[in-house]
Coordinates of C-alpha atoms in Angstrom, one line a residue:
M28 CA 0.0 0.0 0.0
R29 CA 1.4 3.4 -1.1
Q30 CA 1.4 6.1 1.6
T31 CA 0.6 9.7 0.7
T32 CA 2.8 12.2 2.3
T33 CA 1.3 15.7 3.0
R34 CA 3.7 18.6 3.4
S35 CA 2.5 21.8 5.2
I36 CA 3.3 25.2 3.8
P37 CA 5.2 27.3 6.4
S38 CA 3.1 30.0 8.1
L39 CA 5.6 32.6 6.8
G40 CA 4.9 31.5 3.3
L41 CA 1.1 31.9 3.9
R42 CA 1.5 35.4 5.1
A43 CA 3.6 36.3 2.1
L44 CA 1.1 34.8 -0.2
A45 CA -1.8 36.7 1.4
L46 CA 0.1 40.0 1.3
A47 CA 0.9 39.6 -2.4
T48 CA -2.7 38.8 -3.1
A49 CA -3.9 41.9 -1.3
L50 CA -1.4 44.1 -3.2
A51 CA -2.5 42.7 -6.5
L52 CA -6.2 43.3 -5.7
G53 CA -5.4 46.9 -4.5
A54 CA -3.5 47.7 -7.7
A55 CA -6.3 46.4 -9.8
A56 CA -8.9 48.5 -7.9
M57 CA -6.9 51.8 -8.1
P58 CA -8.0 52.8 -11.7
T59 CA -11.7 52.3 -10.8
H60 CA -11.3 54.5 -7.7
A61 CA -9.6 57.2 -9.6
Q62 CA -12.5 57.4 -12.0
T63 CA -14.9 58.3 -9.2
L64 CA -13.1 61.5 -8.2
P65 CA -15.1 64.7 -9.0
A66 CA -14.0 66.5 -12.1
A67 CA -11.6 69.4 -11.4
V68 CA -12.7 72.9 -12.0
S69 CA -11.0 74.6 -15.0
T70 CA -7.8 76.3 -13.8
D71 CA -7.5 78.7 -16.8
G72 CA -10.5 80.8 -15.8
T73 CA -10.6 84.0 -13.8
L74 CA -13.3 84.7 -11.3
L75 CA -14.7 88.2 -11.3
S76 CA -17.1 89.4 -8.5
V77 CA -19.4 92.3 -9.5
S78 CA -21.8 94.3 -7.3
A79 CA -24.8 96.0 -9.0
Q80 CA -27.7 98.0 -7.6
A81 CA -30.8 99.0 -9.5
E82 CA -34.0 100.9 -8.5
T83 CA -37.5 101.2 -9.7
T84 CA -40.2 103.6 -8.7
R85 CA -43.9 103.1 -8.2
V86 CA -46.8 105.4 -7.2
P87 CA -48.2 103.9 -3.9
D88 CA -51.6 102.4 -4.2
I89 CA -52.3 101.5 -0.5
A90 CA -52.5 103.7 2.5
H91 CA -52.4 102.8 6.2
L92 CA -54.1 105.0 8.7
S93 CA -54.7 104.9 12.5
T94 CA -57.8 106.6 13.9
G95 CA -59.7 106.5 17.1
V96 CA -61.5 108.3 19.9
V97 CA -60.2 109.8 23.2
T98 CA -62.9 110.6 25.8
Q99 CA -62.6 111.8 29.4
A100 CA -65.0 111.5 32.3
A101 CA -65.1 111.8 36.1
D102 CA -65.3 108.0 36.6
A103 CA -63.9 105.1 34.6
N104 CA -67.3 103.6 33.6
A105 CA -68.5 106.9 32.2
A106 CA -65.3 107.4 30.2
M107 CA -65.5 103.9 28.7
R108 CA -69.2 104.2 27.9
A109 CA -68.8 107.5 26.2
N110 CA -65.8 106.2 24.2
A111 CA -67.7 103.1 23.1
A112 CA -70.7 105.1 21.8
Q113 CA -68.4 107.5 19.9
M114 CA -66.2 104.7 18.6
T115 CA -69.2 102.8 17.3
R116 CA -70.1 105.7 15.0
V117 CA -66.5 105.9 13.8
V118 CA -66.4 102.2 12.9
D119 CA -69.7 102.5 11.2
A120 CA -68.4 105.3 9.1
I121 CA -65.3 103.2 8.2
R122 CA -67.5 100.4 6.9
K123 CA -69.8 102.9 5.0
A124 CA -66.6 104.2 3.3
G125 CA -66.2 100.8 1.7
I126 CA -63.3 99.5 3.9
A127 CA -63.4 95.7 4.0
E128 CA -63.5 93.9 7.4
R129 CA -60.0 92.4 6.7
D130 CA -58.7 96.0 6.5
I131 CA -60.0 97.0 9.9
R132 CA -58.1 96.0 13.1
T133 CA -58.4 97.3 16.6
S134 CA -54.9 98.2 17.7
G135 CA -55.6 99.3 21.3
V136 CA -58.1 100.0 24.0
N137 CA -56.8 101.9 27.0
L138 CA -58.1 103.5 30.2
H139 CA -55.9 105.7 32.3
P140 CA -56.6 107.8 35.4
Q141 CA -55.8 111.5 35.3
Y142 CA -54.0 113.0 38.3
R143 CA -53.6 116.4 39.8
Y144 CA -50.3 117.1 41.4
A145 CA -49.6 119.5 44.3
D146 CA -46.5 120.3 46.3
N147 CA -46.0 118.1 49.3
Q148 CA -49.2 116.2 48.6
P149 CA -49.9 112.7 47.0
P150 CA -51.4 112.7 43.5
T151 CA -55.1 112.9 43.4
I152 CA -57.2 111.2 40.7
T153 CA -59.4 113.8 39.0
G154 CA -60.9 111.7 36.3
Y155 CA -60.3 109.0 33.6
E156 CA -59.3 109.0 30.0
A157 CA -60.4 106.2 27.6
R158 CA -58.8 105.6 24.2
N159 CA -59.8 103.2 21.4
T160 CA -57.8 103.0 18.2
V161 CA -58.2 101.1 15.0
D162 CA -55.8 100.6 12.1
I163 CA -57.3 100.7 8.6
T164 CA -56.0 100.0 5.2
V165 CA -57.4 102.2 2.3
R166 CA -56.9 100.6 -1.1
K167 CA -58.3 103.5 -3.0
I168 CA -56.0 106.4 -2.2
G169 CA -58.0 108.8 -4.2
E170 CA -60.8 108.5 -1.5
L171 CA -58.4 108.8 1.5
G172 CA -59.0 112.5 2.1
G173 CA -62.7 112.1 2.1
I174 CA -62.6 109.1 4.4
M175 CA -60.5 111.1 6.9
D176 CA -63.0 114.0 6.8
A177 CA -65.9 111.6 7.3
L178 CA -64.3 110.0 10.4
V179 CA -63.7 113.4 12.0
A180 CA -67.3 114.4 11.2
V181 CA -68.7 111.4 13.2
G182 CA -66.5 111.8 16.3
A183 CA -62.9 110.6 15.6
N184 CA -60.6 113.0 17.4
Q185 CA -57.3 111.0 16.8
I186 CA -55.7 110.4 13.4
N187 CA -52.2 109.2 12.7
G188 CA -50.8 108.7 9.3
P189 CA -51.2 108.0 6.5
S190 CA -48.3 105.8 5.5
F191 CA -48.1 104.6 1.9
E192 CA -46.9 101.4 0.2
V193 CA -46.9 99.6 -3.1
D194 CA -49.3 96.6 -3.2
D195 CA -47.4 94.6 -5.9
K196 CA -43.9 95.0 -4.4
E197 CA -42.6 91.7 -5.9
G198 CA -43.4 92.8 -9.4
A199 CA -41.5 96.0 -8.8
Y200 CA -38.5 94.2 -7.2
D201 CA -38.4 91.8 -10.2
E202 CA -38.0 94.8 -12.5
A203 CA -35.2 96.1 -10.4
R204 CA -33.5 92.6 -10.3
R205 CA -33.5 92.4 -14.1
A206 CA -32.0 95.8 -14.4
A207 CA -29.3 94.9 -11.8
I208 CA -28.4 91.7 -13.7
E209 CA -28.0 93.7 -16.9
K210 CA -25.9 96.2 -15.2
A211 CA -23.7 93.5 -13.6
R212 CA -23.3 91.7 -17.0
A213 CA -22.3 95.0 -18.8
R214 CA -19.8 95.7 -16.1
A215 CA -18.3 92.1 -16.4
Q216 CA -18.1 92.6 -20.2
M217 CA -16.2 95.8 -19.7
Y218 CA -13.6 94.1 -17.4
A219 CA -13.3 91.1 -19.8
Q220 CA -12.7 93.3 -22.9
T221 CA -10.1 95.4 -21.0
L222 CA -8.3 92.2 -20.0
G223 CA -8.5 90.7 -23.5
M224 CA -10.8 88.0 -22.2
E225 CA -14.5 87.0 -22.6
V226 CA -17.3 86.2 -20.1
R227 CA -17.9 82.5 -20.0
R228 CA -20.7 82.1 -17.5
I229 CA -22.2 83.2 -14.2
V230 CA -20.9 81.2 -11.3
S231 CA -23.2 82.6 -8.6
I232 CA -25.7 85.3 -7.8
S233 CA -26.6 86.5 -4.3
E234 CA -29.1 89.1 -3.4
G235 CA -28.5 91.5 -0.6
N236 CA -31.0 93.5 1.3
G237 CA -32.8 95.8 -1.0
G238 CA -34.8 98.8 0.1
F239 CA -38.2 100.2 0.1
G240 CA -38.3 104.0 0.4
P241 CA -41.7 105.1 1.4
P242 CA -42.5 108.6 0.3
V243 CA -42.9 111.4 2.7
P244 CA -46.6 112.1 2.5
M245 CA -47.6 115.7 1.7
M246 CA -50.7 116.2 3.7
A247 CA -52.4 119.4 4.9
M248 CA -55.3 119.2 7.4
A249 CA -57.0 122.0 5.6
R250 CA -59.6 124.2 7.4
M251 CA -62.9 123.3 5.8
D252 CA -64.4 126.8 5.0
K253 CA -66.5 125.2 2.4
A254 CA -68.6 122.0 2.7
E255 CA -67.0 120.5 -0.3
A256 CA -63.5 121.1 0.8
G257 CA -61.5 118.0 1.8
T258 CA -58.2 117.0 3.2
P259 CA -55.7 117.0 0.3
I260 CA -53.5 113.9 0.0
A261 CA -50.4 113.4 -2.2
P262 CA -48.9 109.9 -2.1
G263 CA -45.8 110.8 -4.1
E264 CA -43.5 108.0 -5.4
S265 CA -41.9 105.1 -3.7
T266 CA -38.4 103.8 -4.6
L267 CA -37.6 100.1 -4.4
S268 CA -34.0 99.0 -4.8
V269 CA -32.2 95.7 -5.2
N270 CA -28.5 94.9 -4.6
L271 CA -26.9 91.9 -6.3
D272 CA -23.4 90.3 -6.0
V273 CA -22.7 88.3 -9.2
V274 CA -19.6 86.1 -9.7
F275 CA -18.6 85.6 -13.4
E276 CA -16.0 83.3 -14.9
L277 CA -13.7 85.0 -17.5
G278 CA -11.5 83.1 -20.0
R279 CA -9.6 83.5 -23.2

């Protein structure tokens, strides 16, 4: 009977064989790994950052107004009751003027004691003052003067405003944005031509804080010597501005 002799491979040889196999596998995998790296950005381009600002003007078409009633009485209850009766007439006049419910908002109801001060004596309450104020939005500016006169006629003895704004601000801002982009592009073209280069593309655009310049209202509380005379209102113009930072890539 023939006997089969088995020879064992030394452990050092096994380790060498495993190391060689690992190196071979790693070398084979390297080209595949290199293909997954992100493509490098072109190095022959020049980045140019340009800031541009543009404005557009609009005639305001919305007015905000604060109006209300201040009443005084010897006791708190009487001051509040008198105020409520007078304020009811004011709110009714606001609604009759065509102001929608969504454009009427109570901004404050206040009751304060009134004091008399004397030397070396504690303050003494002499009566109470009640205030009720509403904020309204008028969407027909041409009627604003008449509305203010109507409020005073029914008992409003407190008016603050008006302040004006543009209803479609985004449309106006978009107009300014387009103008700012064109201004930035023209400026980039000028730089590129000066350097003997050309504008390849826009790399990024960022919009800074623009501005809304409300007009200073020109209003005169005219003395009504004639029944048809009203409070003159001039809304003026509002300026809306946009600031852009645009990065261009220039190349040859």
